[in-house]
PDB file of C-alpha atoms and ligand atoms in Angstrom:
ATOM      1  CA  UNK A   1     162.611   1.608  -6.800  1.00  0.00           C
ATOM      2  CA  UNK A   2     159.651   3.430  -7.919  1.00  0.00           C
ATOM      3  CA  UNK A   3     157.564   5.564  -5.005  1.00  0.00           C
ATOM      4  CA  UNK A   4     153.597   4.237  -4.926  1.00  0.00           C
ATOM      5  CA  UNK A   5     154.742   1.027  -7.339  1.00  0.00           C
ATOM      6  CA  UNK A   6     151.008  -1.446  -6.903  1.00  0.00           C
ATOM      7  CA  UNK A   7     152.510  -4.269  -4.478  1.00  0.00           C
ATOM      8  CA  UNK A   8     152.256  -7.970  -6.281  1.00  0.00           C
ATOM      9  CA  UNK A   9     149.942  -8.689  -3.345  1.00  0.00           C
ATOM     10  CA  UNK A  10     147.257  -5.794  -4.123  1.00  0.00           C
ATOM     11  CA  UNK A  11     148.553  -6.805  -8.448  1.00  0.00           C
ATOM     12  CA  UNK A  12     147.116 -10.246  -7.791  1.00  0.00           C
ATOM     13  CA  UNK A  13     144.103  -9.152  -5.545  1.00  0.00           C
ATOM     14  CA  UNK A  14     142.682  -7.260  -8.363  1.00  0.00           C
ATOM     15  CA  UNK A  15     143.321  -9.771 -10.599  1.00  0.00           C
ATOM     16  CA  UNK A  16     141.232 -12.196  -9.167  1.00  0.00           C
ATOM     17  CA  UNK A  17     138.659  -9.559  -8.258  1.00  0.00           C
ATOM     18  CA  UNK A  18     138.519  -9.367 -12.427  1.00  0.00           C
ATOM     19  CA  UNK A  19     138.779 -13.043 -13.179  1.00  0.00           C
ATOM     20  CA  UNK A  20     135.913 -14.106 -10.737  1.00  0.00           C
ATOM     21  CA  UNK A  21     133.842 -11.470 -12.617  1.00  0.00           C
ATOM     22  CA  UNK A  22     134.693 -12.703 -15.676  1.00  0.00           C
ATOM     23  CA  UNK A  23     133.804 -16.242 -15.232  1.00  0.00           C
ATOM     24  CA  UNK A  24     130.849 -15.600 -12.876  1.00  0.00           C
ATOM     25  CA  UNK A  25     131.682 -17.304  -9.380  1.00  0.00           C
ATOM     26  CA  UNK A  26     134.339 -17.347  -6.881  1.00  0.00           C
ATOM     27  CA  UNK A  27     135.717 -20.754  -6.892  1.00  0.00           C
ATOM     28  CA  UNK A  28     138.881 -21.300  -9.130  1.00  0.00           C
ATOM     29  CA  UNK A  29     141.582 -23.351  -9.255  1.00  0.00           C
ATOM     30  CA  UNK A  30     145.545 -21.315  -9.542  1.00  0.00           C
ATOM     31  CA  UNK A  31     146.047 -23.188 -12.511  1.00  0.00           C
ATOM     32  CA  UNK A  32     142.901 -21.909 -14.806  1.00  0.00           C
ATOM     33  CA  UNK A  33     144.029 -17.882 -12.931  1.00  0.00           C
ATOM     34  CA  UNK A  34     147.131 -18.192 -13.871  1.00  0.00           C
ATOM     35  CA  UNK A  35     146.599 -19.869 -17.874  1.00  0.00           C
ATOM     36  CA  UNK A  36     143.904 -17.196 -17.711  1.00  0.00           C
ATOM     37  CA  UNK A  37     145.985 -14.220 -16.407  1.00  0.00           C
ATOM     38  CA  UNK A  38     149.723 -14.993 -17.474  1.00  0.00           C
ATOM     39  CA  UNK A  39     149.536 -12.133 -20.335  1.00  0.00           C
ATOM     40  CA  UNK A  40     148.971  -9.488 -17.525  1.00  0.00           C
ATOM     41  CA  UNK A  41     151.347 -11.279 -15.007  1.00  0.00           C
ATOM     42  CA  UNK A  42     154.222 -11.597 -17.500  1.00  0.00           C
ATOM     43  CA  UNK A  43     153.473  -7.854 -17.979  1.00  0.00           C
ATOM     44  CA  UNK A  44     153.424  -6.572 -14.589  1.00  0.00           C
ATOM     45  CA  UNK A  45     156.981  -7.827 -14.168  1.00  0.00           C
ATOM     46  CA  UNK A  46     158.494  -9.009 -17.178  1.00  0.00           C
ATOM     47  CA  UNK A  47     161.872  -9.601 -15.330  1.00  0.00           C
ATOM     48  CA  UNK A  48     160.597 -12.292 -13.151  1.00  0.00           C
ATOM     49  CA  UNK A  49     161.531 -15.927 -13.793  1.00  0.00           C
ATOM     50  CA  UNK A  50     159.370 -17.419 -11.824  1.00  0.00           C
ATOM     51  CA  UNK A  51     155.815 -15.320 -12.557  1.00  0.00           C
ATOM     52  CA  UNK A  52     154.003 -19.054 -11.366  1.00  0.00           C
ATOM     53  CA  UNK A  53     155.707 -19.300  -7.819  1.00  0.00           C
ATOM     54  CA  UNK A  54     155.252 -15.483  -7.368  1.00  0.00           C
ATOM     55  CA  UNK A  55     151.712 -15.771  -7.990  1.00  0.00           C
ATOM     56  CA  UNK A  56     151.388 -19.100  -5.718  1.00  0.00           C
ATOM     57  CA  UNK A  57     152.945 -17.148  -3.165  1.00  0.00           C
ATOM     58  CA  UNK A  58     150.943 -14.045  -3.110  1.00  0.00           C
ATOM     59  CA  UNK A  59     148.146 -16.217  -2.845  1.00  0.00           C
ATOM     60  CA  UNK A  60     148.949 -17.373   0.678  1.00  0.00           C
ATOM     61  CA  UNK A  61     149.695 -13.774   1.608  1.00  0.00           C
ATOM     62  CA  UNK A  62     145.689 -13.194   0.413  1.00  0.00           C
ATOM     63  CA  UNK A  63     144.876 -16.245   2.619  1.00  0.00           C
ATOM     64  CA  UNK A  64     146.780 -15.218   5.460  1.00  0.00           C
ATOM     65  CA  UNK A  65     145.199 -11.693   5.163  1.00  0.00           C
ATOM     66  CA  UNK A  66     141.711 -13.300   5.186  1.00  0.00           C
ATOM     67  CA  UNK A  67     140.939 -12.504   1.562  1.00  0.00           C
ATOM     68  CA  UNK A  68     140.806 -15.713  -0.029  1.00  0.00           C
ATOM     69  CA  UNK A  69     140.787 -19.242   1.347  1.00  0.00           C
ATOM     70  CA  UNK A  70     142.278 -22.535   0.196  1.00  0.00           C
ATOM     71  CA  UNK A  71     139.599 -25.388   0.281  1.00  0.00           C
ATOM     72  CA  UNK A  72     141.824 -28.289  -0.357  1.00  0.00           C
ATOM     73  CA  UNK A  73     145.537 -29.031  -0.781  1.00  0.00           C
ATOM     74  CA  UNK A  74     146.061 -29.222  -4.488  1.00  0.00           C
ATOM     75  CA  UNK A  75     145.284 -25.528  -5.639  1.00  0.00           C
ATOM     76  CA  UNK A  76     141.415 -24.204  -5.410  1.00  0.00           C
ATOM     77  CA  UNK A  77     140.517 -20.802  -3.825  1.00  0.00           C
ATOM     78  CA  UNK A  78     137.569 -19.425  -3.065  1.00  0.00           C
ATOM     79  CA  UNK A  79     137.592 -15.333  -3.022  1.00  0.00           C
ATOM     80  CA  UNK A  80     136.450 -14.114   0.049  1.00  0.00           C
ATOM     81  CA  UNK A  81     134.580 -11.091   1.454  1.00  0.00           C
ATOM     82  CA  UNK A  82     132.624 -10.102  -1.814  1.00  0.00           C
ATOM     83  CA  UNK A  83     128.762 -11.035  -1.932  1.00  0.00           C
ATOM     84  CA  UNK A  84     128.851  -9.310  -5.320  1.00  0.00           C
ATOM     85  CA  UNK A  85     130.324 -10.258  -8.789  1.00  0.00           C
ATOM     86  CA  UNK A  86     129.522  -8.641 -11.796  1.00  0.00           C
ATOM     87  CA  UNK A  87     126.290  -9.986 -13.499  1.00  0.00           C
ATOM     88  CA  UNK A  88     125.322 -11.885 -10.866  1.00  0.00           C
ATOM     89  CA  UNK A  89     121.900  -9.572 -10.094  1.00  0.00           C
ATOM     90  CA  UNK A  90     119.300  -8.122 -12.088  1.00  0.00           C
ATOM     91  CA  UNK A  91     118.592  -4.611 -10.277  1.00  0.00           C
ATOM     92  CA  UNK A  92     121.734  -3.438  -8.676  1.00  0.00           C
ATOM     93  CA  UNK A  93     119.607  -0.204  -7.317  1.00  0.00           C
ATOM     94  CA  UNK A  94     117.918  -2.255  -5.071  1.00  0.00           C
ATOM     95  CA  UNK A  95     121.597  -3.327  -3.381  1.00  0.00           C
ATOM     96  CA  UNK A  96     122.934   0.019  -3.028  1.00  0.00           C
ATOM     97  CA  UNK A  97     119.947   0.744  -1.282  1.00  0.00           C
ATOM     98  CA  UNK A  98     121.022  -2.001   1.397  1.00  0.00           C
ATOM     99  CA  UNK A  99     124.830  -1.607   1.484  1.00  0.00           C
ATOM    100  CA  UNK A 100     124.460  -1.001   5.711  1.00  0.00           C
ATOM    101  CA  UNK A 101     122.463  -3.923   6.191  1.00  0.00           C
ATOM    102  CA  UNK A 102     124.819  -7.521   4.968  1.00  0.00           C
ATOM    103  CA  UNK A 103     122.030  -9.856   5.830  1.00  0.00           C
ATOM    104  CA  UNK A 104     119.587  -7.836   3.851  1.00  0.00           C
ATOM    105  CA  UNK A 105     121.848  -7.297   1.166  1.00  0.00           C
ATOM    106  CA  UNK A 106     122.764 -10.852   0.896  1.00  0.00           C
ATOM    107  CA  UNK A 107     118.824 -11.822   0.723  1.00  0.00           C
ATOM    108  CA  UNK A 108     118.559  -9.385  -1.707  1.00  0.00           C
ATOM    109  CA  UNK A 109     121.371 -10.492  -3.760  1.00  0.00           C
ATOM    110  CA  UNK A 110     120.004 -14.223  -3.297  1.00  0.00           C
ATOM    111  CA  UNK A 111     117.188 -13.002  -5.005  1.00  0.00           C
ATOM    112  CA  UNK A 112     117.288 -11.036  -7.662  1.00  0.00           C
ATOM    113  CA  UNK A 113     120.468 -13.288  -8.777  1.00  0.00           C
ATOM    114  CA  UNK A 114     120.334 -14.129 -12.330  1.00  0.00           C
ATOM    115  CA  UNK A 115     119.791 -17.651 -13.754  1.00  0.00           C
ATOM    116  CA  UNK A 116     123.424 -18.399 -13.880  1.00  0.00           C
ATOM    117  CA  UNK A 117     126.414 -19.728 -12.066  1.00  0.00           C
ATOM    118  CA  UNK A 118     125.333 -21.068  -8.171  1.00  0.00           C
ATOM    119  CA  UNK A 119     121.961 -20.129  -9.108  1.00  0.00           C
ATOM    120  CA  UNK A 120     121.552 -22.466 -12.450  1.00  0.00           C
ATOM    121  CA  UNK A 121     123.642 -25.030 -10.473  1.00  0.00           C
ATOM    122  CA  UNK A 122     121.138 -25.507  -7.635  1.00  0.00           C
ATOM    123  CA  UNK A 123     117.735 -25.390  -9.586  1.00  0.00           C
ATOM    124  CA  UNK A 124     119.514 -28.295 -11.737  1.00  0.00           C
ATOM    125  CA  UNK A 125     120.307 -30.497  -9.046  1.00  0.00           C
ATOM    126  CA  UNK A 126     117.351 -29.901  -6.331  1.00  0.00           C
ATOM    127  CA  UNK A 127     114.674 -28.947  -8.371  1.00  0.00           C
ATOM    128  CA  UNK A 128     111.763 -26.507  -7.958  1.00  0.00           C
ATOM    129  CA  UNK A 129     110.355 -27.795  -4.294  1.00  0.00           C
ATOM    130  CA  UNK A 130     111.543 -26.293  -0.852  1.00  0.00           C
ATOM    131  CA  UNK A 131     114.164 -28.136   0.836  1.00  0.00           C
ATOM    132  CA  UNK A 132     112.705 -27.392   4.369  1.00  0.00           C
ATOM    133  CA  UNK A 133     110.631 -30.544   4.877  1.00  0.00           C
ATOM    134  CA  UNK A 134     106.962 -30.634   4.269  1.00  0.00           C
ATOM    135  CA  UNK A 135     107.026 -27.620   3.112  1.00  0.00           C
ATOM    136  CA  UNK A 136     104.075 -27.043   0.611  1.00  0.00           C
ATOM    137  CA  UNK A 137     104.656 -22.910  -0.456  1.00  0.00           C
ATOM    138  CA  UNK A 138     105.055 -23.807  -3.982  1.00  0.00           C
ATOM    139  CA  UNK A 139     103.466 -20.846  -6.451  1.00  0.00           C
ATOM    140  CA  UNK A 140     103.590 -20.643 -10.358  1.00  0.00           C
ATOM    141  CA  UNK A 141     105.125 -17.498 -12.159  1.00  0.00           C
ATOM    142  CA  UNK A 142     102.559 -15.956 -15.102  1.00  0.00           C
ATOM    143  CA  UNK A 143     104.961 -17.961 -17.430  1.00  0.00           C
ATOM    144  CA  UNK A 144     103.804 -20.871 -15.481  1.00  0.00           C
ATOM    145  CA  UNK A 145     107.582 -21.893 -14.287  1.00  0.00           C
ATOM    146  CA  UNK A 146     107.846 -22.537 -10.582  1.00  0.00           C
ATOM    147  CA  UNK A 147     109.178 -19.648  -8.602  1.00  0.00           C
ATOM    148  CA  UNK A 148     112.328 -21.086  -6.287  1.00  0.00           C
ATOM    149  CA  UNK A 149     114.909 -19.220  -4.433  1.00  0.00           C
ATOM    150  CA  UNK A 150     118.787 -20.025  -3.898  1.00  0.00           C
ATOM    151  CA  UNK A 151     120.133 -19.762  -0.437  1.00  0.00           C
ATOM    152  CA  UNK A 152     123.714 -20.123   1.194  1.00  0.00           C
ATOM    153  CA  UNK A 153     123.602 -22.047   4.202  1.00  0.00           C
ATOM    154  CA  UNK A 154     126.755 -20.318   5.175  1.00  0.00           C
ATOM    155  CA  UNK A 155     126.182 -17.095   3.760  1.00  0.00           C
ATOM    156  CA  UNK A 156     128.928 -15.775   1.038  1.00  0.00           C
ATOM    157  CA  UNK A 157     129.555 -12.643   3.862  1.00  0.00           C
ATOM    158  CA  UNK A 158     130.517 -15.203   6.492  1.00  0.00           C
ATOM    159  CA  UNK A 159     132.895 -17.138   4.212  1.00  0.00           C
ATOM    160  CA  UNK A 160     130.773 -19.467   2.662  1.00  0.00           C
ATOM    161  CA  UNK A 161     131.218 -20.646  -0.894  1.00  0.00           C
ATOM    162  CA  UNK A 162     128.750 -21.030  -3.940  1.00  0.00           C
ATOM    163  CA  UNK A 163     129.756 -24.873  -4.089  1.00  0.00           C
ATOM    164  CA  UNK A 164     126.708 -27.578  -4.046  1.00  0.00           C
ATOM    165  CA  UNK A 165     126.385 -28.949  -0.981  1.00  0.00           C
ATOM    166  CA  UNK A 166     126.283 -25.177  -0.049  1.00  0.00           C
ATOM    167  CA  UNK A 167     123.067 -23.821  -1.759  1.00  0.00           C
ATOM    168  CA  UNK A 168     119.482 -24.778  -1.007  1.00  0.00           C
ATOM    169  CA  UNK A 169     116.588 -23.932  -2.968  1.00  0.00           C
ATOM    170  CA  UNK A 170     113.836 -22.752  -0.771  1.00  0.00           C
ATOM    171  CA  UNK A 171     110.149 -21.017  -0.764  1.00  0.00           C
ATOM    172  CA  UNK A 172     110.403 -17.139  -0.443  1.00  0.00           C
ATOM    173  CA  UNK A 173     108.677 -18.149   3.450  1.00  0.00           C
ATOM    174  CA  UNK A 174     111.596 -20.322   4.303  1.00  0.00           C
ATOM    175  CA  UNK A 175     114.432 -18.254   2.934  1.00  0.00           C
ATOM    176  CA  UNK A 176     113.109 -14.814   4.335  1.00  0.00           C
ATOM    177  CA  UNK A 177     113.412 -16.936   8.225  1.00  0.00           C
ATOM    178  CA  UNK A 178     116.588 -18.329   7.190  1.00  0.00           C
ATOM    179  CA  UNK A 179     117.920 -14.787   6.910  1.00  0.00           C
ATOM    180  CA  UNK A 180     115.344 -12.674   9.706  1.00  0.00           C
ATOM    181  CA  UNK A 181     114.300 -15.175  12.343  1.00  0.00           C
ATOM    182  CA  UNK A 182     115.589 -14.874  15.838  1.00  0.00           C
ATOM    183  CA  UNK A 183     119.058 -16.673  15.891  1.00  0.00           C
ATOM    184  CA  UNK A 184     118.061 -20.020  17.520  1.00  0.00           C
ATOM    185  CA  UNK A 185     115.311 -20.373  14.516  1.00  0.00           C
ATOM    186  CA  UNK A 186     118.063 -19.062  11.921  1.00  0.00           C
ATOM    187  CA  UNK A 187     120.160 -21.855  13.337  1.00  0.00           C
ATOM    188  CA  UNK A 188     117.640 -24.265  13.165  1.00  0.00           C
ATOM    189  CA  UNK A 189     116.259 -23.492   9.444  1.00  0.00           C
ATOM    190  CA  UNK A 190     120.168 -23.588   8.267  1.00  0.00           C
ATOM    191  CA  UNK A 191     120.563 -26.874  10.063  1.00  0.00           C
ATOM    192  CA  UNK A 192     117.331 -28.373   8.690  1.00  0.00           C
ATOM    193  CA  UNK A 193     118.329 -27.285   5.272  1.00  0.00           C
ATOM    194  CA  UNK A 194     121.864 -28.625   5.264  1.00  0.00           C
ATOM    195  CA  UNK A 195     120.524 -31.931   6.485  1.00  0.00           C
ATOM    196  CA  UNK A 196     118.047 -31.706   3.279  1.00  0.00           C
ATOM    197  CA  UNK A 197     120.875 -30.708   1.264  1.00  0.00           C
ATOM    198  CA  UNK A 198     123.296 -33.823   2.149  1.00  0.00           C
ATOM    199  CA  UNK A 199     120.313 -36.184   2.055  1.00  0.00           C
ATOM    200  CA  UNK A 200     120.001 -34.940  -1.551  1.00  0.00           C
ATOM    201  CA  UNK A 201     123.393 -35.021  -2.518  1.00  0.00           C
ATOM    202  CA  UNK A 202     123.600 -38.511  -0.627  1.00  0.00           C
ATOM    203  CA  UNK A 203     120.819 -40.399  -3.468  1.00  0.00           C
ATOM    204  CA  UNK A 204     121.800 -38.644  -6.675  1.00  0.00           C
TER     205      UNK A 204
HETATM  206 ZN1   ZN B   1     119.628 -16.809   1.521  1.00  0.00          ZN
HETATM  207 ZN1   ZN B   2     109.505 -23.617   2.197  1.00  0.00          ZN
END
């Protein structure tokens, strides 16, 4: 046995830390890691028969440590824990600025996200308008697009995922009290929004 020899768990760890990067978001299923990652697997212990089962395996270990979580049965993860993958914002200055502060960070990240992954996903399904009801804070950019914000109703640093029914796309009014208002109001925007976000989901 080799002294300091990287553990399979903390192996696999960082190999989803990469392959989330890589393909923008942290939802994957074990069998796209593992066609995506077998190379480096196979490599990491080239003696192992049964490099599938080992990674399957270290995978609970993550869960059980609170790293990742299982959202179904039949083999999708969600990465836990990290509000930031590469690409995903435009001016990472800003964040480092904010590292103390999650909730501000998070906003931040929200933000200045680029128009890909979650982000792309949302403005395709709900559109341009605010999701809180009535809501009438619509402005135009100079390029004359509308300017929209993505949200996570259960924010990414409390668990929650960048899946649909997850995301709402709201003024910069609504989103800023989603995040800063006193916690009954933060409750109460979140709720409203997820309502808005089901009905949505419910007529498409
Ligand atoms: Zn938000
Ligand atoms: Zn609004």
């Amino acid at each position: 046995m080799v002294e300091n020899k990287i553990t399979w768990k903390n192996f696999v760890l960082g190999l989803v830390h990469e392959f989330c990067d890589e393909i923008g978001k942290r939802t994957f299923t074990l069998r796209e890691f593992y066609s995506a990652c077998e190379g480096d697997i196979r490599k990491f212990s080239p003696k192992n028969h049964h490099p599938f089962d080992k990674v399957r395996q270290q995978l609970q270990f993550l869960r059980n440590d609170g790293l990742i979580q299982f959202l179904d049965g039949r083999g999708t993860y969600t990465l836990l824990g990290v509000d930031l993958l590469r690409g995903e914002v435009e001016d990472e200055k800003i964040l480092e600025v904010n590292k103390r502060s999650p909730e501000k960070r998070e906003y931040l990240i929200e933000t200045y996200a680029r128009n890909r992954g979650w982000v792309k996903e949302a403005k395709d399904k709900f559109g341009f308008a605010c999701l809180y009801p009535e809501c009438s804070n619509a402005f135009k950019k100079p390029d004359k697009t509308p300017y929209i914000e993505v949200h996570h109703i259960i924010s990414l640093h409390d668990g929650g995922e960048d899946a649909i029914w997850n995301l709402a796309v709201v003024c910069a009014h609504h989103h800023k009290m989603a995040h800063f208002a006193d916690l009954f109001t933060k409750r109460r925007v979140n709720g409203i929004l997820a309502d808005s976000v089901a009905r949505c989901l419910e007529s498409h």
